[in-house]
mmCIF file of C-alpha atoms in Angstrom:
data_model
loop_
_atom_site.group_PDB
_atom_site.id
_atom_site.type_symbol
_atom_site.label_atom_id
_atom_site.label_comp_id
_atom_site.label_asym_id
_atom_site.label_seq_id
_atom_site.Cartn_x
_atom_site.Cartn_y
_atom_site.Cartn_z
ATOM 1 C CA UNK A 1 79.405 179.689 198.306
ATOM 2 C CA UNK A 2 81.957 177.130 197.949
ATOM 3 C CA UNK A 3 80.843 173.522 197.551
ATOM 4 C CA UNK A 4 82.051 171.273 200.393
ATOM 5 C CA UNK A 5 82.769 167.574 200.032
ATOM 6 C CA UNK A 6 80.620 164.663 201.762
ATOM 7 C CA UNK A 7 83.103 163.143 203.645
ATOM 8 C CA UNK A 8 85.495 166.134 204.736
ATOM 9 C CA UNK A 9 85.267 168.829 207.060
ATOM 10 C CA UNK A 10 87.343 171.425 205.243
ATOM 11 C CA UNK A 11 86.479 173.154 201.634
ATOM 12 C CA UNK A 12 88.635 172.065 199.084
ATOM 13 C CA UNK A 13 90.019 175.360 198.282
ATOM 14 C CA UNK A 14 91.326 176.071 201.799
ATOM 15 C CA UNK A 15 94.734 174.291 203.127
ATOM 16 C CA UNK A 16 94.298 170.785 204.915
ATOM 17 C CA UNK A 17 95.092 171.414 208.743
ATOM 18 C CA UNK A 18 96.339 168.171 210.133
ATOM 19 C CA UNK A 19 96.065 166.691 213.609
ATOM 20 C CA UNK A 20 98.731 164.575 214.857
ATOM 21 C CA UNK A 21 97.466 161.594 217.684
ATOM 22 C CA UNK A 22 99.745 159.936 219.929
ATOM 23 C CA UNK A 23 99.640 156.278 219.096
ATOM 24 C CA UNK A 24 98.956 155.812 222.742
ATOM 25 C CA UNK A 25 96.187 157.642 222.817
ATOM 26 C CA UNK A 26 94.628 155.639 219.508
ATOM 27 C CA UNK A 27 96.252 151.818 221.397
ATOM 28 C CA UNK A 28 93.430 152.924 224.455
ATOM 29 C CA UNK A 29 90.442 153.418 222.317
ATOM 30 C CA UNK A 30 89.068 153.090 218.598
ATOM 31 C CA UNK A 31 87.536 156.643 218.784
ATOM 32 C CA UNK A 32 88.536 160.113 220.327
ATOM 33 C CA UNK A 33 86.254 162.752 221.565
ATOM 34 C CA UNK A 34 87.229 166.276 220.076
ATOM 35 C CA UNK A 35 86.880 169.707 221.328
ATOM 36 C CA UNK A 36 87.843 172.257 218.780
ATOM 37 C CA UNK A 37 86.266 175.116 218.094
ATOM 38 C CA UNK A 38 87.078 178.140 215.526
ATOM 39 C CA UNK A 39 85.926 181.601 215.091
ATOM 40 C CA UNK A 40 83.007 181.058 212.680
ATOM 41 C CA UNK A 41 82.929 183.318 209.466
ATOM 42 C CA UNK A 42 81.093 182.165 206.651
ATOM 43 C CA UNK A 43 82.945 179.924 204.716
ATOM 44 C CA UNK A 44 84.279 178.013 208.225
ATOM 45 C CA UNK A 45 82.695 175.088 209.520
ATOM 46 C CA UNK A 46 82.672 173.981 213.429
ATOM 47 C CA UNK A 47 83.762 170.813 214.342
ATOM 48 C CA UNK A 48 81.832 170.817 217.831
ATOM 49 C CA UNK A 49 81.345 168.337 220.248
ATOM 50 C CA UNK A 50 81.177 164.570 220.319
ATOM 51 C CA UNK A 51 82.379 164.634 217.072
ATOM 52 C CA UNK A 52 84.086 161.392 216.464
ATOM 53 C CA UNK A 53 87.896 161.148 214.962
ATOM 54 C CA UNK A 54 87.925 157.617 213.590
ATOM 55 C CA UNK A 55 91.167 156.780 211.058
ATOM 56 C CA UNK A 56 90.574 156.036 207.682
ATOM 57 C CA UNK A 57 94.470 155.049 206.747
ATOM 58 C CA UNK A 58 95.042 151.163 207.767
ATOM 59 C CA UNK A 59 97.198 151.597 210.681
ATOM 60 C CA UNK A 60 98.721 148.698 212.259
ATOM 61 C CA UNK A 61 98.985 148.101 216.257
ATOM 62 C CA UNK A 62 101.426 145.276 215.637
ATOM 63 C CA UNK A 63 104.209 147.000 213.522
ATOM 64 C CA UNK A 64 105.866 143.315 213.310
ATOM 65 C CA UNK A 65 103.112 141.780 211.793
ATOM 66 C CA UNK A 66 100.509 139.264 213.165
ATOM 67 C CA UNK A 67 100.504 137.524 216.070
ATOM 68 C CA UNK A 68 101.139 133.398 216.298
ATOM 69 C CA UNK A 69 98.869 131.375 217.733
ATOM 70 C CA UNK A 70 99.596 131.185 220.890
ATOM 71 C CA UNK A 71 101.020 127.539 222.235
ATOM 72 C CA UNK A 72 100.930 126.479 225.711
ATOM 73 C CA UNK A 73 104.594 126.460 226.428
ATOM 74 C CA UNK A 74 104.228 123.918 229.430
ATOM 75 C CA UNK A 75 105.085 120.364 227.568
ATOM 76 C CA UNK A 76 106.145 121.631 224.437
ATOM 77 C CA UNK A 77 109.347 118.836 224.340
ATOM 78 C CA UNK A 78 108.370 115.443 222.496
ATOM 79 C CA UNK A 79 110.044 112.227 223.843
ATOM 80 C CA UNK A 80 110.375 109.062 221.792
ATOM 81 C CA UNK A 81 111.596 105.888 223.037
ATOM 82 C CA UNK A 82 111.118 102.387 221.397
ATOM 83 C CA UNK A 83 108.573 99.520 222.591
ATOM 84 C CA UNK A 84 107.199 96.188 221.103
ATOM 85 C CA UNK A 85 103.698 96.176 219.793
ATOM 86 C CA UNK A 86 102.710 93.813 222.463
ATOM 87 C CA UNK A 87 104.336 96.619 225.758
ATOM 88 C CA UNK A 88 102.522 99.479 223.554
ATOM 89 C CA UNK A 89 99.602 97.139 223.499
ATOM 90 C CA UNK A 90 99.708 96.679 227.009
ATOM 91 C CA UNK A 91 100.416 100.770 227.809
ATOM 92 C CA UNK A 92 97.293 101.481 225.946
ATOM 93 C CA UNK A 93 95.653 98.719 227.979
ATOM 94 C CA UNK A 94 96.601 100.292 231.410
ATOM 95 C CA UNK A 95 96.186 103.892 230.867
ATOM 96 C CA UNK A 96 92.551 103.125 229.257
ATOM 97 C CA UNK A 97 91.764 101.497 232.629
ATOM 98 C CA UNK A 98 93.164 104.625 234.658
ATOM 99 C CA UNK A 99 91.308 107.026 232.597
ATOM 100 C CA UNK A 100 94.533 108.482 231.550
ATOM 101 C CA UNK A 101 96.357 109.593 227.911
ATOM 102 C CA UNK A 102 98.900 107.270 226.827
ATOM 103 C CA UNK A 103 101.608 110.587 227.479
ATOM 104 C CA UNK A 104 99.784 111.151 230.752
ATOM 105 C CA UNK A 105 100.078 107.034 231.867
ATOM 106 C CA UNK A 106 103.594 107.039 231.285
ATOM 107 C CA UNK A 107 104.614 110.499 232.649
ATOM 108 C CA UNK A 108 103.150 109.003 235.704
ATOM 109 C CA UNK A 109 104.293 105.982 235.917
ATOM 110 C CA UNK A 110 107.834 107.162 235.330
ATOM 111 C CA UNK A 111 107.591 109.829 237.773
ATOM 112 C CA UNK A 112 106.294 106.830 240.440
ATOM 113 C CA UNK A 113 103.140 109.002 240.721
ATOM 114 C CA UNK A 114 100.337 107.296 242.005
ATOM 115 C CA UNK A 115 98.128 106.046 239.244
ATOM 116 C CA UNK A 116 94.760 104.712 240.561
ATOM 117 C CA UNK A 117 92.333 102.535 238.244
ATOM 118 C CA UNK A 118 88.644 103.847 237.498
ATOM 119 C CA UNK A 119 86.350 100.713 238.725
ATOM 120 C CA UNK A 120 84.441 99.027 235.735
ATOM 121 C CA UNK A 121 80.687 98.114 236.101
ATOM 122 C CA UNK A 122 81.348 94.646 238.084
ATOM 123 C CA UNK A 123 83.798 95.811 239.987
ATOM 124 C CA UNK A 124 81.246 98.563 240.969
ATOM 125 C CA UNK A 125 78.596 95.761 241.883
ATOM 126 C CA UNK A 126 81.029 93.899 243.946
ATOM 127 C CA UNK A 127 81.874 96.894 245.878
ATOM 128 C CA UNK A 128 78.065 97.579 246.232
ATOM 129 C CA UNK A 129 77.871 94.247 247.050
ATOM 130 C CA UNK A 130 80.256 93.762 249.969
ATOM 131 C CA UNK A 131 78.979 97.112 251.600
ATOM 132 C CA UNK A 132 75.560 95.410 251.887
ATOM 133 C CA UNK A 133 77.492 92.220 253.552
ATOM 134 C CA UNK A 134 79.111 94.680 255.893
ATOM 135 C CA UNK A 135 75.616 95.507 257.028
ATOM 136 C CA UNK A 136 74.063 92.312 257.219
ATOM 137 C CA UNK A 137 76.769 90.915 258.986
ATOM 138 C CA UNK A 138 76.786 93.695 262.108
ATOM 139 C CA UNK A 139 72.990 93.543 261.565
ATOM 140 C CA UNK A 140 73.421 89.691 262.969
ATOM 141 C CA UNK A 141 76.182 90.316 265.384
ATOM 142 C CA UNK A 142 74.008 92.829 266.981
ATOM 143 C CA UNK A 143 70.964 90.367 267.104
ATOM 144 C CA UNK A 144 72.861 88.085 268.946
ATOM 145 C CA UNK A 145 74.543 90.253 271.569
ATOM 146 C CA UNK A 146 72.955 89.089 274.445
ATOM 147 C CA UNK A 147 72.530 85.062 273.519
ATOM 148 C CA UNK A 148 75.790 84.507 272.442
ATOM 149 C CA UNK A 149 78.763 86.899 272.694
ATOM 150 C CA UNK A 150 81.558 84.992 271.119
ATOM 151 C CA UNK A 151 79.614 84.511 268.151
ATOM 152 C CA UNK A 152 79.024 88.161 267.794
ATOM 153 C CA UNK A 153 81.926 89.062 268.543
ATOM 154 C CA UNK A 154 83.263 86.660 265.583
ATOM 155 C CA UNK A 155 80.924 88.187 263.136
ATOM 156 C CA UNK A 156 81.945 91.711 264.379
ATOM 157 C CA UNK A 157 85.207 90.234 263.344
ATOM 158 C CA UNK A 158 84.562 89.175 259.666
ATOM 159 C CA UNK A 159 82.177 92.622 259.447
ATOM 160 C CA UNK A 160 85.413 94.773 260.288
ATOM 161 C CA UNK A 161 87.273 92.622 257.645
ATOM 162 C CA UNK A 162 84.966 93.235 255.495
ATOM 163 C CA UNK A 163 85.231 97.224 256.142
ATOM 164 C CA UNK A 164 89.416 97.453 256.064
ATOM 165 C CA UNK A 165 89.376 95.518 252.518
ATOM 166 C CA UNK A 166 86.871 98.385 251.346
ATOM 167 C CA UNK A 167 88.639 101.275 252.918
ATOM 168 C CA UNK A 168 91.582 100.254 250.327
ATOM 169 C CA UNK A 169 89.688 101.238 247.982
ATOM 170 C CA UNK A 170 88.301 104.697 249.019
ATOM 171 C CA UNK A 171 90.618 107.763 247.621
#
């Protein structure tokens, strides 16, 4: 009997058949499913089912080489324009406030987007603050509906000032 190498599925004294695969067929999966089948004789093996066709060679999907990292394309374009160190000072100063980049304050503010600042702690209080006003003061205009109506309606008054100043504020 003729001694077969590990790895192959031919004898070494018989010709090497060769099977030719689309590289379309290889781009949709790593492995093909074979169905080939010979007449046995005794110095033939079968390749039978599920028998998995997996290239040894290095083949290479991307014939031009590797691909680039890929760059968000969108604001790509750098800008430079000249400022003192007290306006740059001040730009860092303003978009810190908003929340915003530096690039992102000034994109904005050239574009006349709207650019609204993020509230700091105390401003946060004050806004607390005047809300609970609001209610205290309709809270009293409501206690003296019946005794005196011009002084309710006067707090009613200063209670809907109070409310306009805070809807500024609301996005």
């Amino acid at each position: 009997m003729k001694k077969e190498d590990e790895n192959d599925f031919y004898f070494k004294d018989e010709p090497k058949q060769i099977l030719k695969i689309p590289t379309e067929v290889i781009g949709q999966s790593d492995s093909l499913e074979l169905d080939l089948e010979k007449d046995l004789s005794e110095n033939e093996k079968l390749v039978g089912r599920n028998s998995r066709c997996v290239p040894v060679d290095t083949f290479s999907f991307a014939p031009l080489g590797r691909k680039g990292k890929k760059v968000f394309k969108g604001k790509g374009d750098l800008v430079k324009f000249r400022c003192s160190v007290y306006e740059k000072k001040l730009l860092k100063v303003k978009a810190k406030r908003t929340g915003l980049t530096l690039s992102e304050y000034i994109r904005r503010s050239l574009f006349q987007i709207e650019i609204t600042e993020r509230f700091t702690e105390e401003h946060i209080q004050i806004y607390k603050m005047l809300i609970k006003y609001h209610n205290n003061f309709k809270s009293i205009g409501n206690m003296f509906k019946k005794r005196n109506p011009k002084l309710t309606q006067e707090v009613y008054d200063l209670a809907n000032d109070i409310k306009a100043h805070l809807k500024k504020f609301q996005p």
